[in-house]
Amino acid sequence: MNKVIIITGASSGFGKAVAERLAKGGHKVYGICRRAMDNNAITYMQGDVRDSERIKQIVKEIYEKEQRIDVLINNAGMGIGGALEMAKIEEIQTQMGVNFMGCVNMCQQVLPYMRKQRHGRIINLSSIGGVMGLPYQGFYSASKFAIEGFSEALSAEVKGFGITVSMVEPGDFATNFTASRKNSESTLNDPDYGPIYKRSLGLIEKEENGGLSPDVLARKIEKIVDARHPRLRYVVANFEQWLSVVLKRFIPGNWFVNILVDYYKTKP
Protein backbone atom coordinates (compact mmCIF):
# COMPACT_ATOMS: atom_id res chain seq x y z
CA MET A 1 0.00 0.00 0.00
CA ASN A 2 1.31 3.44 -0.96
CA LYS A 3 1.67 5.76 2.02
CA VAL A 4 1.52 9.50 2.72
CA ILE A 5 4.95 10.38 4.09
CA ILE A 6 6.41 13.56 5.59
CA ILE A 7 10.19 13.88 5.76
CA THR A 8 12.12 16.81 7.18
CA GLY A 9 15.47 18.07 5.92
CA ALA A 10 14.57 16.73 2.50
CA SER A 11 16.67 19.06 0.36
CA SER A 12 20.01 17.24 0.65
CA GLY A 13 21.96 14.34 2.14
CA PHE A 14 19.95 11.62 3.86
CA GLY A 15 16.68 13.46 3.43
CA LYS A 16 17.02 13.87 -0.32
CA ALA A 17 18.09 10.25 -0.84
CA VAL A 18 15.26 8.89 1.32
CA ALA A 19 12.61 11.16 -0.21
CA GLU A 20 13.60 10.24 -3.76
CA ARG A 21 13.68 6.51 -3.03
CA LEU A 22 10.28 6.54 -1.33
CA ALA A 23 8.74 8.61 -4.11
CA LYS A 24 10.18 6.20 -6.68
CA GLY A 25 8.50 3.39 -4.73
CA GLY A 26 5.11 4.99 -5.34
CA HIS A 27 4.60 6.73 -2.00
CA LYS A 28 3.23 10.28 -1.75
CA VAL A 29 6.16 12.18 -0.27
CA TYR A 30 6.08 15.65 1.28
CA GLY A 31 9.51 17.12 1.94
CA ILE A 32 9.95 19.92 4.47
CA CYS A 33 13.06 22.07 4.13
CA ARG A 34 14.17 25.66 4.69
CA ARG A 35 14.92 26.49 1.06
CA ALA A 36 12.68 26.32 -1.98
CA MET A 37 12.95 23.09 -3.94
CA ASP A 38 11.39 21.75 -7.13
CA ASN A 39 10.86 18.07 -7.91
CA ASN A 40 7.92 16.59 -9.79
CA ALA A 41 7.98 13.39 -7.73
CA ILE A 42 8.14 15.11 -4.32
CA THR A 43 5.98 17.90 -2.93
CA TYR A 44 8.33 20.30 -1.16
CA MET A 45 7.05 22.68 1.49
CA GLN A 46 9.25 25.44 2.84
CA GLY A 47 9.60 25.72 6.60
CA ASP A 48 11.91 25.52 9.61
CA VAL A 49 11.26 22.60 11.98
CA ARG A 50 11.79 24.95 14.92
CA ASP A 51 8.89 27.18 13.82
CA SER A 52 5.90 25.55 15.49
CA GLU A 53 3.29 27.77 13.84
CA ARG A 54 4.64 27.17 10.33
CA ILE A 55 4.93 23.42 10.93
CA LYS A 56 1.41 23.31 12.32
CA GLN A 57 0.16 25.00 9.13
CA ILE A 58 2.11 22.63 6.85
CA VAL A 59 0.90 19.48 8.62
CA LYS A 60 -2.70 20.72 8.57
CA GLU A 61 -2.49 21.40 4.82
CA ILE A 62 -1.11 17.94 4.13
CA TYR A 63 -3.78 16.21 6.21
CA GLU A 64 -6.62 18.22 4.68
CA LYS A 65 -5.38 17.33 1.20
CA GLU A 66 -4.62 13.64 1.80
CA GLN A 67 -7.01 12.83 4.68
CA ARG A 68 -4.24 10.83 6.34
CA ILE A 69 -0.58 10.94 7.37
CA ASP A 70 0.96 7.48 7.47
CA VAL A 71 4.64 8.14 8.16
CA LEU A 72 6.74 10.93 9.68
CA ILE A 73 10.51 10.79 9.17
CA ASN A 74 12.39 13.25 11.36
CA ASN A 75 15.65 13.72 9.50
CA ALA A 76 16.44 17.45 9.79
CA GLY A 77 19.72 18.00 11.61
CA MET A 78 23.02 19.84 11.75
CA GLY A 79 26.33 19.73 13.59
CA ILE A 80 28.44 22.23 15.52
CA GLY A 81 31.92 20.98 16.38
CA GLY A 82 34.11 22.19 19.20
CA ALA A 83 35.03 21.80 22.85
CA LEU A 84 32.11 21.65 25.25
CA GLU A 85 33.77 24.19 27.52
CA MET A 86 34.04 26.72 24.68
CA ALA A 87 30.50 26.41 23.32
CA LYS A 88 28.48 29.62 23.23
CA ILE A 89 24.88 29.53 24.41
CA GLU A 90 23.68 30.49 20.92
CA GLU A 91 25.54 27.51 19.43
CA ILE A 92 24.07 25.13 22.00
CA GLN A 93 20.55 26.45 21.44
CA THR A 94 20.90 26.09 17.67
CA GLN A 95 22.24 22.54 17.93
CA MET A 96 19.57 21.37 20.35
CA GLY A 97 16.87 23.42 18.65
CA VAL A 98 17.29 21.91 15.18
CA ASN A 99 18.18 18.33 16.09
CA PHE A 100 16.01 17.74 19.16
CA MET A 101 13.31 20.39 19.49
CA GLY A 102 12.67 20.21 15.74
CA CYS A 103 11.96 16.50 16.13
CA VAL A 104 9.70 17.15 19.14
CA ASN A 105 7.85 19.89 17.28
CA MET A 106 7.16 17.67 14.26
CA CYS A 107 5.92 14.82 16.45
CA GLN A 108 3.60 17.08 18.43
CA GLN A 109 2.03 18.48 15.25
CA VAL A 110 1.61 15.12 13.49
CA LEU A 111 0.52 12.92 16.42
CA PRO A 112 -3.02 14.34 16.81
CA TYR A 113 -3.79 13.22 13.25
CA MET A 114 -2.19 9.81 13.73
CA ARG A 115 -4.15 9.28 16.95
CA LYS A 116 -7.35 10.28 15.19
CA GLN A 117 -6.79 7.73 12.42
CA ARG A 118 -5.45 5.13 14.93
CA HIS A 119 -2.37 4.31 12.90
CA GLY A 120 0.97 5.86 12.00
CA ARG A 121 4.70 5.36 11.93
CA ILE A 122 7.37 7.75 13.24
CA ILE A 123 11.01 7.27 12.28
CA ASN A 124 13.49 9.50 14.11
CA LEU A 125 17.05 9.90 12.85
CA SER A 126 19.41 9.47 15.77
CA SER A 127 23.09 8.52 15.37
CA ILE A 128 25.71 6.22 16.84
CA GLY A 129 26.62 9.54 18.47
CA GLY A 130 23.31 9.14 20.29
CA VAL A 131 24.55 6.07 22.14
CA MET A 132 28.11 7.27 22.82
CA GLY A 133 29.43 10.75 23.64
CA LEU A 134 31.69 11.76 20.77
CA PRO A 135 34.53 14.14 21.74
CA TYR A 136 34.37 17.59 20.13
CA GLN A 137 30.85 16.71 18.97
CA GLY A 138 29.43 16.73 22.48
CA PHE A 139 26.32 18.84 21.94
CA TYR A 140 25.57 16.96 18.72
CA SER A 141 25.73 13.77 20.80
CA ALA A 142 23.59 15.40 23.50
CA SER A 143 20.91 16.23 20.93
CA LYS A 144 20.89 12.64 19.69
CA PHE A 145 20.90 11.18 23.22
CA ALA A 146 17.82 13.35 23.79
CA ILE A 147 16.15 11.87 20.71
CA GLU A 148 16.90 8.38 22.04
CA GLY A 149 15.18 8.99 25.38
CA PHE A 150 12.31 10.91 23.81
CA SER A 151 11.67 8.22 21.20
CA GLU A 152 11.73 5.36 23.69
CA ALA A 153 9.25 7.13 25.96
CA LEU A 154 7.09 8.18 23.02
CA SER A 155 6.97 4.61 21.73
CA ALA A 156 5.49 3.45 25.04
CA GLU A 157 2.95 6.29 25.10
CA VAL A 158 1.53 5.91 21.58
CA LYS A 159 1.74 2.17 20.93
CA GLY A 160 -1.81 1.71 22.16
CA PHE A 161 -3.05 4.08 19.44
CA GLY A 162 -1.59 1.92 16.67
CA ILE A 163 1.46 4.19 16.23
CA THR A 164 4.99 2.79 16.06
CA VAL A 165 8.21 4.69 16.78
CA SER A 166 11.63 3.68 15.46
CA MET A 167 15.08 5.20 15.68
CA VAL A 168 17.74 4.91 13.00
CA GLU A 169 21.32 5.25 14.27
CA PRO A 170 23.64 5.94 11.32
CA GLY A 171 27.41 5.77 11.48
CA ASP A 172 29.57 7.75 9.05
CA PHE A 173 28.10 8.50 5.64
CA ALA A 174 29.44 10.51 2.72
CA THR A 175 26.99 13.42 2.67
CA ASN A 176 27.20 17.21 2.75
CA PHE A 177 27.01 17.06 6.57
CA THR A 178 30.81 17.33 6.73
CA ALA A 179 30.96 20.47 4.59
CA SER A 180 28.00 21.99 6.45
CA ARG A 181 29.45 21.48 9.94
CA LYS A 182 29.91 24.70 11.88
CA ASN A 183 33.12 24.92 13.89
CA SER A 184 33.51 26.75 17.18
CA GLU A 185 35.81 29.72 16.62
CA SER A 186 36.50 29.85 20.35
CA THR A 187 37.78 26.29 20.22
CA LEU A 188 39.88 26.83 17.11
CA ASN A 189 41.52 29.90 18.64
CA ASP A 190 42.21 28.37 22.06
CA PRO A 191 45.89 27.42 22.67
CA ASP A 192 44.95 24.20 24.50
CA TYR A 193 41.93 22.96 22.58
CA GLY A 194 42.70 24.38 19.13
CA PRO A 195 45.52 22.02 18.02
CA ILE A 196 43.76 18.95 19.46
CA TYR A 197 40.45 19.83 17.82
CA LYS A 198 42.05 20.36 14.43
CA ARG A 199 43.74 16.97 14.69
CA SER A 200 40.52 15.24 15.80
CA LEU A 201 38.50 17.05 13.14
CA GLY A 202 40.81 15.68 10.47
CA LEU A 203 40.07 12.15 11.65
CA ILE A 204 36.33 12.84 11.88
CA GLU A 205 36.15 14.28 8.36
CA LYS A 206 38.24 11.46 6.89
CA GLU A 207 35.80 8.89 8.31
CA GLU A 208 32.77 10.85 7.12
CA ASN A 209 34.08 11.43 3.60
CA GLY A 210 34.95 7.75 3.29
CA GLY A 211 31.62 6.66 4.72
CA LEU A 212 28.73 4.72 3.26
CA SER A 213 26.50 6.04 0.49
CA PRO A 214 23.25 7.74 1.56
CA ASP A 215 21.47 5.18 -0.63
CA VAL A 216 22.31 2.52 1.98
CA LEU A 217 20.36 4.44 4.58
CA ALA A 218 17.54 5.17 2.11
CA ARG A 219 17.10 1.44 1.44
CA LYS A 220 17.00 0.69 5.18
CA ILE A 221 14.38 3.35 5.85
CA GLU A 222 12.30 2.09 2.95
CA LYS A 223 12.29 -1.34 4.63
CA ILE A 224 11.26 0.22 7.96
CA VAL A 225 8.41 2.09 6.25
CA ASP A 226 7.16 -1.20 4.80
CA ALA A 227 7.88 -3.41 7.85
CA ARG A 228 4.93 -5.08 9.50
CA HIS A 229 6.51 -4.96 12.95
CA PRO A 230 9.37 -2.39 12.94
CA ARG A 231 12.00 -2.49 15.68
CA LEU A 232 12.66 0.38 18.06
CA ARG A 233 16.33 0.75 17.02
CA TYR A 234 18.32 0.17 13.84
CA VAL A 235 22.09 0.69 13.64
CA VAL A 236 23.17 1.47 10.07
CA ALA A 237 26.96 1.62 9.93
CA ASN A 238 30.09 -0.17 8.77
CA PHE A 239 31.19 -3.22 10.76
CA GLU A 240 33.74 -1.35 12.91
CA GLN A 241 31.20 1.26 14.00
CA TRP A 242 28.48 -1.34 14.54
CA LEU A 243 30.92 -3.27 16.72
CA SER A 244 31.69 -0.15 18.78
CA VAL A 245 27.97 0.23 19.58
CA VAL A 246 27.78 -3.40 20.72
CA LEU A 247 31.06 -3.15 22.65
CA LYS A 248 29.87 -0.14 24.63
CA ARG A 249 27.08 -2.24 26.15
CA PHE A 250 29.47 -4.72 27.72
CA ILE A 251 32.69 -3.01 28.83
CA PRO A 252 33.24 -0.61 31.77
CA GLY A 253 32.59 3.05 31.02
CA ASN A 254 36.16 4.17 31.73
CA TRP A 255 37.51 1.60 29.29
CA PHE A 256 35.24 2.91 26.55
CA VAL A 257 36.28 6.52 27.24
CA ASN A 258 39.92 5.45 26.89
CA ILE A 259 39.08 3.93 23.51
CA LEU A 260 37.54 7.25 22.43
CA VAL A 261 40.61 9.16 23.69
CA ASP A 262 42.94 6.93 21.70
CA TYR A 263 40.78 6.89 18.58
CA TYR A 264 40.16 10.63 18.40
CA LYS A 265 43.64 11.50 19.75
CA THR A 266 42.29 13.94 22.34
CA LYS A 267 45.40 13.97 24.55
CA PRO A 268 47.65 17.05 24.13
GROMACS .gro file of C-alpha atoms in nm:
model
  268
    1MET     CA    1   0.000   0.000   0.000
    2ASN     CA    2   0.131   0.344  -0.096
    3LYS     CA    3   0.167   0.576   0.202
    4VAL     CA    4   0.152   0.950   0.272
    5ILE     CA    5   0.495   1.038   0.409
    6ILE     CA    6   0.641   1.356   0.559
    7ILE     CA    7   1.019   1.388   0.576
    8THR     CA    8   1.212   1.681   0.718
    9GLY     CA    9   1.547   1.807   0.592
   10ALA     CA   10   1.457   1.673   0.250
   11SER     CA   11   1.667   1.906   0.036
   12SER     CA   12   2.001   1.724   0.065
   13GLY     CA   13   2.196   1.434   0.214
   14PHE     CA   14   1.995   1.162   0.386
   15GLY     CA   15   1.668   1.346   0.343
   16LYS     CA   16   1.702   1.387  -0.032
   17ALA     CA   17   1.809   1.025  -0.084
   18VAL     CA   18   1.526   0.889   0.132
   19ALA     CA   19   1.261   1.116  -0.021
   20GLU     CA   20   1.360   1.024  -0.376
   21ARG     CA   21   1.368   0.651  -0.303
   22LEU     CA   22   1.028   0.654  -0.133
   23ALA     CA   23   0.874   0.861  -0.411
   24LYS     CA   24   1.018   0.620  -0.668
   25GLY     CA   25   0.850   0.339  -0.473
   26GLY     CA   26   0.511   0.499  -0.534
   27HIS     CA   27   0.460   0.673  -0.200
   28LYS     CA   28   0.323   1.028  -0.175
   29VAL     CA   29   0.616   1.218  -0.027
   30TYR     CA   30   0.608   1.565   0.128
   31GLY     CA   31   0.951   1.712   0.194
   32ILE     CA   32   0.995   1.992   0.447
   33CYS     CA   33   1.306   2.207   0.413
   34ARG     CA   34   1.417   2.566   0.469
   35ARG     CA   35   1.492   2.649   0.106
   36ALA     CA   36   1.268   2.632  -0.198
   37MET     CA   37   1.295   2.309  -0.394
   38ASP     CA   38   1.139   2.175  -0.713
   39ASN     CA   39   1.086   1.807  -0.791
   40ASN     CA   40   0.792   1.659  -0.979
   41ALA     CA   41   0.798   1.339  -0.773
   42ILE     CA   42   0.814   1.511  -0.432
   43THR     CA   43   0.598   1.790  -0.293
   44TYR     CA   44   0.833   2.030  -0.116
   45MET     CA   45   0.705   2.268   0.149
   46GLN     CA   46   0.925   2.544   0.284
   47GLY     CA   47   0.960   2.572   0.660
   48ASP     CA   48   1.191   2.552   0.961
   49VAL     CA   49   1.126   2.260   1.198
   50ARG     CA   50   1.179   2.495   1.492
   51ASP     CA   51   0.889   2.718   1.382
   52SER     CA   52   0.590   2.555   1.549
   53GLU     CA   53   0.329   2.777   1.384
   54ARG     CA   54   0.464   2.717   1.033
   55ILE     CA   55   0.493   2.342   1.093
   56LYS     CA   56   0.141   2.331   1.232
   57GLN     CA   57   0.016   2.500   0.913
   58ILE     CA   58   0.211   2.263   0.685
   59VAL     CA   59   0.090   1.948   0.862
   60LYS     CA   60  -0.270   2.072   0.857
   61GLU     CA   61  -0.249   2.140   0.482
   62ILE     CA   62  -0.111   1.794   0.413
   63TYR     CA   63  -0.378   1.621   0.621
   64GLU     CA   64  -0.662   1.822   0.468
   65LYS     CA   65  -0.538   1.733   0.120
   66GLU     CA   66  -0.462   1.364   0.180
   67GLN     CA   67  -0.701   1.283   0.468
   68ARG     CA   68  -0.424   1.083   0.634
   69ILE     CA   69  -0.058   1.094   0.737
   70ASP     CA   70   0.096   0.748   0.747
   71VAL     CA   71   0.464   0.814   0.816
   72LEU     CA   72   0.674   1.093   0.968
   73ILE     CA   73   1.051   1.079   0.917
   74ASN     CA   74   1.239   1.325   1.136
   75ASN     CA   75   1.565   1.372   0.950
   76ALA     CA   76   1.644   1.745   0.979
   77GLY     CA   77   1.972   1.800   1.161
   78MET     CA   78   2.302   1.984   1.175
   79GLY     CA   79   2.633   1.973   1.359
   80ILE     CA   80   2.844   2.223   1.552
   81GLY     CA   81   3.192   2.098   1.638
   82GLY     CA   82   3.411   2.219   1.920
   83ALA     CA   83   3.503   2.180   2.285
   84LEU     CA   84   3.211   2.165   2.525
   85GLU     CA   85   3.377   2.419   2.752
   86MET     CA   86   3.404   2.672   2.468
   87ALA     CA   87   3.050   2.641   2.332
   88LYS     CA   88   2.848   2.962   2.323
   89ILE     CA   89   2.488   2.953   2.441
   90GLU     CA   90   2.368   3.049   2.092
   91GLU     CA   91   2.554   2.751   1.943
   92ILE     CA   92   2.407   2.513   2.200
   93GLN     CA   93   2.055   2.645   2.144
   94THR     CA   94   2.090   2.609   1.767
   95GLN     CA   95   2.224   2.254   1.793
   96MET     CA   96   1.957   2.137   2.035
   97GLY     CA   97   1.687   2.342   1.865
   98VAL     CA   98   1.729   2.191   1.518
   99ASN     CA   99   1.818   1.833   1.609
  100PHE     CA  100   1.601   1.774   1.916
  101MET     CA  101   1.331   2.039   1.949
  102GLY     CA  102   1.267   2.021   1.574
  103CYS     CA  103   1.196   1.650   1.613
  104VAL     CA  104   0.970   1.715   1.914
  105ASN     CA  105   0.785   1.989   1.728
  106MET     CA  106   0.716   1.767   1.426
  107CYS     CA  107   0.592   1.482   1.645
  108GLN     CA  108   0.360   1.708   1.843
  109GLN     CA  109   0.203   1.848   1.525
  110VAL     CA  110   0.161   1.512   1.349
  111LEU     CA  111   0.052   1.292   1.642
  112PRO     CA  112  -0.302   1.434   1.681
  113TYR     CA  113  -0.379   1.322   1.325
  114MET     CA  114  -0.219   0.981   1.373
  115ARG     CA  115  -0.415   0.928   1.695
  116LYS     CA  116  -0.735   1.028   1.519
  117GLN     CA  117  -0.679   0.773   1.242
  118ARG     CA  118  -0.545   0.513   1.493
  119HIS     CA  119  -0.237   0.431   1.290
  120GLY     CA  120   0.097   0.586   1.200
  121ARG     CA  121   0.470   0.536   1.193
  122ILE     CA  122   0.737   0.775   1.324
  123ILE     CA  123   1.101   0.727   1.228
  124ASN     CA  124   1.349   0.950   1.411
  125LEU     CA  125   1.705   0.990   1.285
  126SER     CA  126   1.941   0.947   1.577
  127SER     CA  127   2.309   0.852   1.537
  128ILE     CA  128   2.571   0.622   1.684
  129GLY     CA  129   2.662   0.954   1.847
  130GLY     CA  130   2.331   0.914   2.029
  131VAL     CA  131   2.455   0.607   2.214
  132MET     CA  132   2.811   0.727   2.282
  133GLY     CA  133   2.943   1.075   2.364
  134LEU     CA  134   3.169   1.176   2.077
  135PRO     CA  135   3.453   1.414   2.174
  136TYR     CA  136   3.437   1.759   2.013
  137GLN     CA  137   3.085   1.671   1.897
  138GLY     CA  138   2.943   1.673   2.248
  139PHE     CA  139   2.632   1.884   2.194
  140TYR     CA  140   2.557   1.696   1.872
  141SER     CA  141   2.573   1.377   2.080
  142ALA     CA  142   2.359   1.540   2.350
  143SER     CA  143   2.091   1.623   2.093
  144LYS     CA  144   2.089   1.264   1.969
  145PHE     CA  145   2.090   1.118   2.322
  146ALA     CA  146   1.782   1.335   2.379
  147ILE     CA  147   1.615   1.187   2.071
  148GLU     CA  148   1.690   0.838   2.204
  149GLY     CA  149   1.518   0.899   2.538
  150PHE     CA  150   1.231   1.091   2.381
  151SER     CA  151   1.167   0.822   2.120
  152GLU     CA  152   1.173   0.536   2.369
  153ALA     CA  153   0.925   0.713   2.596
  154LEU     CA  154   0.709   0.818   2.302
  155SER     CA  155   0.697   0.461   2.173
  156ALA     CA  156   0.549   0.345   2.504
  157GLU     CA  157   0.295   0.629   2.510
  158VAL     CA  158   0.153   0.591   2.158
  159LYS     CA  159   0.174   0.217   2.093
  160GLY     CA  160  -0.181   0.171   2.216
  161PHE     CA  161  -0.305   0.408   1.944
  162GLY     CA  162  -0.159   0.192   1.667
  163ILE     CA  163   0.146   0.419   1.623
  164THR     CA  164   0.499   0.279   1.606
  165VAL     CA  165   0.821   0.469   1.678
  166SER     CA  166   1.163   0.368   1.546
  167MET     CA  167   1.508   0.520   1.568
  168VAL     CA  168   1.774   0.491   1.300
  169GLU     CA  169   2.132   0.525   1.427
  170PRO     CA  170   2.364   0.594   1.132
  171GLY     CA  171   2.741   0.577   1.148
  172ASP     CA  172   2.957   0.775   0.905
  173PHE     CA  173   2.810   0.850   0.564
  174ALA     CA  174   2.944   1.051   0.272
  175THR     CA  175   2.699   1.342   0.267
  176ASN     CA  176   2.720   1.721   0.275
  177PHE     CA  177   2.701   1.706   0.657
  178THR     CA  178   3.081   1.733   0.673
  179ALA     CA  179   3.096   2.047   0.459
  180SER     CA  180   2.800   2.199   0.645
  181ARG     CA  181   2.945   2.148   0.994
  182LYS     CA  182   2.991   2.470   1.188
  183ASN     CA  183   3.312   2.492   1.389
  184SER     CA  184   3.351   2.675   1.718
  185GLU     CA  185   3.581   2.972   1.662
  186SER     CA  186   3.650   2.985   2.035
  187THR     CA  187   3.778   2.629   2.022
  188LEU     CA  188   3.988   2.683   1.711
  189ASN     CA  189   4.152   2.990   1.864
  190ASP     CA  190   4.221   2.837   2.206
  191PRO     CA  191   4.589   2.742   2.267
  192ASP     CA  192   4.495   2.420   2.450
  193TYR     CA  193   4.193   2.296   2.258
  194GLY     CA  194   4.270   2.438   1.913
  195PRO     CA  195   4.552   2.202   1.802
  196ILE     CA  196   4.376   1.895   1.946
  197TYR     CA  197   4.045   1.983   1.782
  198LYS     CA  198   4.205   2.036   1.443
  199ARG     CA  199   4.374   1.697   1.469
  200SER     CA  200   4.052   1.524   1.580
  201LEU     CA  201   3.850   1.705   1.314
  202GLY     CA  202   4.081   1.568   1.047
  203LEU     CA  203   4.007   1.215   1.165
  204ILE     CA  204   3.633   1.284   1.188
  205GLU     CA  205   3.615   1.428   0.836
  206LYS     CA  206   3.824   1.146   0.689
  207GLU     CA  207   3.580   0.889   0.831
  208GLU     CA  208   3.277   1.085   0.712
  209ASN     CA  209   3.408   1.143   0.360
  210GLY     CA  210   3.495   0.775   0.329
  211GLY     CA  211   3.162   0.666   0.472
  212LEU     CA  212   2.873   0.472   0.326
  213SER     CA  213   2.650   0.604   0.049
  214PRO     CA  214   2.325   0.774   0.156
  215ASP     CA  215   2.147   0.518  -0.063
  216VAL     CA  216   2.231   0.252   0.198
  217LEU     CA  217   2.036   0.444   0.458
  218ALA     CA  218   1.754   0.517   0.211
  219ARG     CA  219   1.710   0.144   0.144
  220LYS     CA  220   1.700   0.069   0.518
  221ILE     CA  221   1.438   0.335   0.585
  222GLU     CA  222   1.230   0.209   0.295
  223LYS     CA  223   1.229  -0.134   0.463
  224ILE     CA  224   1.126   0.022   0.796
  225VAL     CA  225   0.841   0.209   0.625
  226ASP     CA  226   0.716  -0.120   0.480
  227ALA     CA  227   0.788  -0.341   0.785
  228ARG     CA  228   0.493  -0.508   0.950
  229HIS     CA  229   0.651  -0.496   1.295
  230PRO     CA  230   0.937  -0.239   1.294
  231ARG     CA  231   1.200  -0.249   1.568
  232LEU     CA  232   1.266   0.038   1.806
  233ARG     CA  233   1.633   0.075   1.702
  234TYR     CA  234   1.832   0.017   1.384
  235VAL     CA  235   2.209   0.069   1.364
  236VAL     CA  236   2.317   0.147   1.007
  237ALA     CA  237   2.696   0.162   0.993
  238ASN     CA  238   3.009  -0.017   0.877
  239PHE     CA  239   3.119  -0.322   1.076
  240GLU     CA  240   3.374  -0.135   1.291
  241GLN     CA  241   3.120   0.126   1.400
  242TRP     CA  242   2.848  -0.134   1.454
  243LEU     CA  243   3.092  -0.327   1.672
  244SER     CA  244   3.169  -0.015   1.878
  245VAL     CA  245   2.797   0.023   1.958
  246VAL     CA  246   2.778  -0.340   2.072
  247LEU     CA  247   3.106  -0.315   2.265
  248LYS     CA  248   2.987  -0.014   2.463
  249ARG     CA  249   2.708  -0.224   2.615
  250PHE     CA  250   2.947  -0.472   2.772
  251ILE     CA  251   3.269  -0.301   2.883
  252PRO     CA  252   3.324  -0.061   3.177
  253GLY     CA  253   3.259   0.305   3.102
  254ASN     CA  254   3.616   0.417   3.173
  255TRP     CA  255   3.751   0.160   2.929
  256PHE     CA  256   3.524   0.291   2.655
  257VAL     CA  257   3.628   0.652   2.724
  258ASN     CA  258   3.992   0.545   2.689
  259ILE     CA  259   3.908   0.393   2.351
  260LEU     CA  260   3.754   0.725   2.243
  261VAL     CA  261   4.061   0.916   2.369
  262ASP     CA  262   4.294   0.693   2.170
  263TYR     CA  263   4.078   0.689   1.858
  264TYR     CA  264   4.016   1.063   1.840
  265LYS     CA  265   4.364   1.150   1.975
  266THR     CA  266   4.229   1.394   2.234
  267LYS     CA  267   4.540   1.397   2.455
  268PRO     CA  268   4.765   1.705   2.413
   0.00000   0.00000   0.00000
